[in-house]
mmCIF file of C-alpha atoms in Angstrom:
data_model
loop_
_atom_site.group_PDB
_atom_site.id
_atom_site.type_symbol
_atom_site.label_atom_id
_atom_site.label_comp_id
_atom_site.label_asym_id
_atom_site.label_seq_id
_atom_site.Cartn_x
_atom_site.Cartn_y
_atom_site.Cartn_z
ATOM 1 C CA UNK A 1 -16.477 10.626 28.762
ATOM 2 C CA UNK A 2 -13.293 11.503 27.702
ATOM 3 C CA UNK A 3 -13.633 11.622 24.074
ATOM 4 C CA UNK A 4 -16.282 13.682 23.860
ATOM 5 C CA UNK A 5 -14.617 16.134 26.991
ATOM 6 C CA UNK A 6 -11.496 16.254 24.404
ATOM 7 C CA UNK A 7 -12.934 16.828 20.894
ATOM 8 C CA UNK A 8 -15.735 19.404 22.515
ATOM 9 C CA UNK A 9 -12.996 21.650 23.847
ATOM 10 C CA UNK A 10 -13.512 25.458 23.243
ATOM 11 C CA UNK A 11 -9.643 25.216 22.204
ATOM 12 C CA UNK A 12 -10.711 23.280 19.279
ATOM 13 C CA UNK A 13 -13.555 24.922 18.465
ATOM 14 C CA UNK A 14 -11.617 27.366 16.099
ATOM 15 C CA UNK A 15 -10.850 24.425 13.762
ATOM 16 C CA UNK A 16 -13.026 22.179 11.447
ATOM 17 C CA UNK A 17 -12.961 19.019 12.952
ATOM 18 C CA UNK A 18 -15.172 16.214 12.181
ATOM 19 C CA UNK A 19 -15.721 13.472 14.875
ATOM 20 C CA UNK A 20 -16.236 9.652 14.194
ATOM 21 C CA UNK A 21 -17.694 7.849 15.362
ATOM 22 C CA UNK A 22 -20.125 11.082 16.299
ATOM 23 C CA UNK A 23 -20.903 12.046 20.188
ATOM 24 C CA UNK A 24 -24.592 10.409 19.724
ATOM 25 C CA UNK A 25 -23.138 7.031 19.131
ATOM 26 C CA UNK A 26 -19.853 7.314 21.647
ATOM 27 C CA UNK A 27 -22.662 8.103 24.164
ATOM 28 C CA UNK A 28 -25.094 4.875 23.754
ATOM 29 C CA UNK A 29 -22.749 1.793 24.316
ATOM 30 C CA UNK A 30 -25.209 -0.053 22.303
ATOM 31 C CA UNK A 31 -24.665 2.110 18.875
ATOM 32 C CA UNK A 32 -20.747 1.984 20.020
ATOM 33 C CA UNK A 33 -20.451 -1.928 19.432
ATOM 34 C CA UNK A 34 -22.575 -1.876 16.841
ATOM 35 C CA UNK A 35 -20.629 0.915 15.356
ATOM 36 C CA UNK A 36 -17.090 -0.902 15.817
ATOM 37 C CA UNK A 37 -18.420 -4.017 14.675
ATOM 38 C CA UNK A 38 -19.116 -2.609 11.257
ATOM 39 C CA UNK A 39 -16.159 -0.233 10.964
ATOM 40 C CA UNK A 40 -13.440 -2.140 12.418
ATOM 41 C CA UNK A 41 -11.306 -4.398 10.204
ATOM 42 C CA UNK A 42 -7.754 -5.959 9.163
ATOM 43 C CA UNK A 43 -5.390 -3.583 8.521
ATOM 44 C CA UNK A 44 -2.151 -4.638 9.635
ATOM 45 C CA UNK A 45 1.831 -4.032 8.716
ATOM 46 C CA UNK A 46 3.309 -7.659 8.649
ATOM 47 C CA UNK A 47 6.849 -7.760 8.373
ATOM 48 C CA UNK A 48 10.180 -10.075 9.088
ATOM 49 C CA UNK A 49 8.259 -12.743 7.064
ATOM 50 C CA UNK A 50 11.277 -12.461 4.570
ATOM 51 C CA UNK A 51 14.287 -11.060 6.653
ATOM 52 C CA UNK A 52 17.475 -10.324 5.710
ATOM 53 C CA UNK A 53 20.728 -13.047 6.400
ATOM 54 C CA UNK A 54 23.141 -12.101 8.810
ATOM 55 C CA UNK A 55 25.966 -13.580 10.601
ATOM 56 C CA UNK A 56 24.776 -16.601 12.227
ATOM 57 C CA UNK A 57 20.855 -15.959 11.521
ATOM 58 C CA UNK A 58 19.625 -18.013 8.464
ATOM 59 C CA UNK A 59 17.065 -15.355 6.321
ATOM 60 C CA UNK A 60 15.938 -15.184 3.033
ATOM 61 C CA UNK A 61 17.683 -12.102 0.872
ATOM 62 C CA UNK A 62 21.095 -11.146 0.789
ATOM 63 C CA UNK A 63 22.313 -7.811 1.833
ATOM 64 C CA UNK A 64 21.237 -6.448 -1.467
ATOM 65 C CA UNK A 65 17.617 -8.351 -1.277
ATOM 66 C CA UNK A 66 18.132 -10.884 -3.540
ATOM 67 C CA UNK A 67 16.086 -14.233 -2.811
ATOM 68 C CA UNK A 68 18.968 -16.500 -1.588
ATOM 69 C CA UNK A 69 19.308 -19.680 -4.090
ATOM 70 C CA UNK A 70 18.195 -17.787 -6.939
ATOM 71 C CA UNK A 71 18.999 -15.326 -9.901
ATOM 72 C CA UNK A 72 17.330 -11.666 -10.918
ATOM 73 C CA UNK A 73 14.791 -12.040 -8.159
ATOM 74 C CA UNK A 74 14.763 -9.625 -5.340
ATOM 75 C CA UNK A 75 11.928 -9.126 -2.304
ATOM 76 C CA UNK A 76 11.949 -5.409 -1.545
ATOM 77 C CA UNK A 77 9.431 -4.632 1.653
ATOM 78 C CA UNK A 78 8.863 -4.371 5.030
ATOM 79 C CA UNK A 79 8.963 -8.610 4.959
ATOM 80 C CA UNK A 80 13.177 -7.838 4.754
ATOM 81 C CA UNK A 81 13.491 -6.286 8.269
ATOM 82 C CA UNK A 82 15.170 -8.380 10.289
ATOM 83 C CA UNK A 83 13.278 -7.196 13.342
ATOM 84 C CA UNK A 84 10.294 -5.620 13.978
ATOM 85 C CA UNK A 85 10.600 -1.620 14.293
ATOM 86 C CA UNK A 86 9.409 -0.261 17.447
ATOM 87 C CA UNK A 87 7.338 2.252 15.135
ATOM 88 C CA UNK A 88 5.250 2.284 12.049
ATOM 89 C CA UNK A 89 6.932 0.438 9.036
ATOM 90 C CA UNK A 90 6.475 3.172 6.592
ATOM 91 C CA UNK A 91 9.736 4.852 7.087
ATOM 92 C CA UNK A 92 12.056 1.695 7.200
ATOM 93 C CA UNK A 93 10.094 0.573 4.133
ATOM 94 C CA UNK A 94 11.013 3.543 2.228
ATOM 95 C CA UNK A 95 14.962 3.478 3.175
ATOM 96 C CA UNK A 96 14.467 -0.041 1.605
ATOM 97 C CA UNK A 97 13.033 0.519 -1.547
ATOM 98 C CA UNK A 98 15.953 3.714 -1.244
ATOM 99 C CA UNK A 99 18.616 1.475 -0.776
ATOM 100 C CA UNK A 100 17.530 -1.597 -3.563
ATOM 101 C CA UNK A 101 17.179 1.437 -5.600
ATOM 102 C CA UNK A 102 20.397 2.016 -5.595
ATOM 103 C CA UNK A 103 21.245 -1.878 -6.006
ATOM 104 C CA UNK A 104 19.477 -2.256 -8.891
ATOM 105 C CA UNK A 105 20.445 1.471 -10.420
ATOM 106 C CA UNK A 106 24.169 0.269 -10.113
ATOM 107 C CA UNK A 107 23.807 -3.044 -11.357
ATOM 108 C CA UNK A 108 22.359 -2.243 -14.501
ATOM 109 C CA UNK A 109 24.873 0.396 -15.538
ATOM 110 C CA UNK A 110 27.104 -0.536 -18.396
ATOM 111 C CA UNK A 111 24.552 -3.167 -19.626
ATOM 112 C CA UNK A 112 22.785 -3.758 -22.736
ATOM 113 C CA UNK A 113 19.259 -2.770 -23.186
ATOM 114 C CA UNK A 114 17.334 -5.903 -22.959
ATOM 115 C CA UNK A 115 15.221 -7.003 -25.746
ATOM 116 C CA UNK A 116 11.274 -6.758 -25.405
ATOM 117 C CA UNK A 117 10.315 -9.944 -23.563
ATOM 118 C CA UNK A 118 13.346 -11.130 -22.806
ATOM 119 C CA UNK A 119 12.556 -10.704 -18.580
ATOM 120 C CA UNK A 120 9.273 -12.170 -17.357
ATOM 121 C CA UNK A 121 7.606 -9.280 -15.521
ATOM 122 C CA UNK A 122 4.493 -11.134 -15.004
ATOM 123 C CA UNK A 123 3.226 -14.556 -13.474
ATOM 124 C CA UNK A 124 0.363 -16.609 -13.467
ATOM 125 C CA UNK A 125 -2.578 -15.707 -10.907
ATOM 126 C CA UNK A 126 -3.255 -19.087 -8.873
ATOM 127 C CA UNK A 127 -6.818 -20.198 -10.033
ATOM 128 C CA UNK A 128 -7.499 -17.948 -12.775
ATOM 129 C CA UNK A 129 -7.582 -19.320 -16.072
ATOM 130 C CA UNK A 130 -4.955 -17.122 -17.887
ATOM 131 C CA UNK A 131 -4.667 -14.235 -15.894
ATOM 132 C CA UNK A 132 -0.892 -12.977 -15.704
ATOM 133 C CA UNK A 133 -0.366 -10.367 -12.459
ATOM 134 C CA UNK A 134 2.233 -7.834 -13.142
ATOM 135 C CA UNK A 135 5.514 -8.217 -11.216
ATOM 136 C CA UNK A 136 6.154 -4.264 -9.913
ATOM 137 C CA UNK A 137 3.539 -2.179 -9.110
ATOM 138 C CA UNK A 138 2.925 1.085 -7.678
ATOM 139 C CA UNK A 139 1.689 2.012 -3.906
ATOM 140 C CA UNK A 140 -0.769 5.267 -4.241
ATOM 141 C CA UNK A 141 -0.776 5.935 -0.729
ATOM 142 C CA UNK A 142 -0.167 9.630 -0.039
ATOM 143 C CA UNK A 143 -0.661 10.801 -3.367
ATOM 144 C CA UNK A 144 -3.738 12.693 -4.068
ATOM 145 C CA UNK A 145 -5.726 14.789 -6.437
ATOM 146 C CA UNK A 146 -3.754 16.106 -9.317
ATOM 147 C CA UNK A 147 -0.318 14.775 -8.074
ATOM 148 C CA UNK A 148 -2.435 11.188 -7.955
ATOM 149 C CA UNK A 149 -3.632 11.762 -10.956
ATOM 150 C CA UNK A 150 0.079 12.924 -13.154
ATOM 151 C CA UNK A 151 1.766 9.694 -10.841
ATOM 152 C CA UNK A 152 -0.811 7.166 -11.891
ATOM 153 C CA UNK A 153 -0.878 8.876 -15.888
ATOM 154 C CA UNK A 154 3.161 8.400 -15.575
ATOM 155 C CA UNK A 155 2.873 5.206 -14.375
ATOM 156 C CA UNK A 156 0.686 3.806 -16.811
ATOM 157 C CA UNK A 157 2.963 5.397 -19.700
ATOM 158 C CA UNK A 158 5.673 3.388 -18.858
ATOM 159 C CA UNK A 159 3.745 0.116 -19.419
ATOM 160 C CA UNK A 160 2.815 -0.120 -15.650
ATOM 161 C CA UNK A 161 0.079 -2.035 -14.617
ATOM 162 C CA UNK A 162 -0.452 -2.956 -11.318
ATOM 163 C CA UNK A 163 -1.823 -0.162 -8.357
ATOM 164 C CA UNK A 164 -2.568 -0.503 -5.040
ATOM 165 C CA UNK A 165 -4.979 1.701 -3.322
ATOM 166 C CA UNK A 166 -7.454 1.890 -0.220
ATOM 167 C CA UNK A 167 -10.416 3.569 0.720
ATOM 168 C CA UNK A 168 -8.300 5.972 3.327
ATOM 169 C CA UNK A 169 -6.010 6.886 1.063
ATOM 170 C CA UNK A 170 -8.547 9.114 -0.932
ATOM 171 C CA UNK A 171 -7.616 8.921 -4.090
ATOM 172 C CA UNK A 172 -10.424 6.677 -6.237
ATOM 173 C CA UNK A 173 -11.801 9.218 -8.459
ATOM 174 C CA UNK A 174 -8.146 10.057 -9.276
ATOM 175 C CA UNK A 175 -6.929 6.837 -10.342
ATOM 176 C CA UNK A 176 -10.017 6.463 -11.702
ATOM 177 C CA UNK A 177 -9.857 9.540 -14.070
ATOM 178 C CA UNK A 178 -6.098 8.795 -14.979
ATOM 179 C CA UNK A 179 -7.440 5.277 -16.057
ATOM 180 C CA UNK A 180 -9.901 6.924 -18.699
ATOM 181 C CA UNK A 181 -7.621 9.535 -19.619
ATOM 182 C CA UNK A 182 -4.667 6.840 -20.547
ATOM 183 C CA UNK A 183 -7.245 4.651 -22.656
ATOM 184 C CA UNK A 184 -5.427 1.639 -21.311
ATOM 185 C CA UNK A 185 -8.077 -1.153 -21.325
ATOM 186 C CA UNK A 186 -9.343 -1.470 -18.164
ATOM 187 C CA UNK A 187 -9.054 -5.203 -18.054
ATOM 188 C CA UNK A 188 -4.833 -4.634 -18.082
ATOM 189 C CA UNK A 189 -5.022 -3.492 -15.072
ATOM 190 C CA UNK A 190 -4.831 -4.765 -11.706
ATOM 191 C CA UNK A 191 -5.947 -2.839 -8.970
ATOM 192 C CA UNK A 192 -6.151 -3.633 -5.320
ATOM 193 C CA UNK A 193 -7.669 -2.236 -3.127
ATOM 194 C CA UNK A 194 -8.298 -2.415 0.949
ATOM 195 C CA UNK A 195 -11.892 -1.502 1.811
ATOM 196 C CA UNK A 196 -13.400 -1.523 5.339
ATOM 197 C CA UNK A 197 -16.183 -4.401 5.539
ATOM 198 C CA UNK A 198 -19.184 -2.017 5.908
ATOM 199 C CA UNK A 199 -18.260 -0.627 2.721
ATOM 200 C CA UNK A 200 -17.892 -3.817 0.716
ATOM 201 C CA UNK A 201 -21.735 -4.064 -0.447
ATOM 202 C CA UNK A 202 -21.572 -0.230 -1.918
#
């Protein structure tokens, strides 16, 4: 089989590679499907749901990402393209955040500190009795270890409460030491999380 002709290759040898699903199960159809039955799940990049107005094409944000018909609400994500890239969303995701950065920066020179409260950066949670979700949050992926660890402590000391993390971004015992080391009650913060279905009952 191919995969195991390519990943046994005395060229590769030199390096530590590890191999999953393993040559023993790539080699028994049987373990294979049972293998990418448990392993396999939903991990896609939606985006467009949201997109941007333009001349003669209705959308939903403005050039600048605010929600059309309203004030001080802005949708900043891949949901704003207003077509699909031809390659992973990532990039284009982080020009946008880059560029309503700079919106927002702008706007809010030359303006008054607001007072505490005086912006709702929470809403409701559909279903839950009096649970408020947190209106910004912070995306984990590609930090890791100790630079996890100082982003998520930073993050938290600026009266952040929201993270988003997955199993492949490997950073759980990070966020989870930076939780115990800010002594913000756990029950503050939201966390979520993508985790593979085999993984669900651990």
């Amino acid at each position: 089989r191919l995969y195991m002709k390519v990943f046994s290759a005395e060229s590769l040898q030199e390096f530590d590679i590890t191999v999953t699903p393993s040559f023993e199960i790539v080699a028994d159809i049987q373990k294979l499907a049972q293998w990418i039955r448990l392993s396999l799940y939903y991990y896609s990049h939606p985006g467009g749901t949201c997109r941007v107005a333009r001349d003669g094409l209705p959308g939903v944000v403005d050039h600048e990402f605010n929600v059309l018909g309203t004030h001080g609400l802005r949708v900043v994500d891949a949901s704003v393209f207003p077509e699909s890239p031809t390659g992973h969303t990532d990039g284009p995701s982080r020009m946008v955040g880059e560029l309503a950065a700079r919106v927002i920066t702008r706007d809010s020179r030359g303006k008054e500190d607001r007072p505490a409260g005086s912006a709702k950066s929470s809403i409701r949670l559909h279903g839950y009795a009096a649970v408020d979700i947190p209106l910004s949050g912070f995306g984990t992926n590609g930090f890791e270890g100790q630079k996890a660890i100082d982003a998520v402590s930073a993050f938290l000391r600026l009266g952040g409460r929201l993270l988003d993390t997955a199993v492949l971004y490997g950073n759980h015992d990070a966020i989870r030491t930076a939780l115990a080391a800010s002594r913000v009650p756990r029950e503050e913060v939201f966390i979520i999380g993508k985790i593979p279905r085999a993984m669900r009952s651990t």
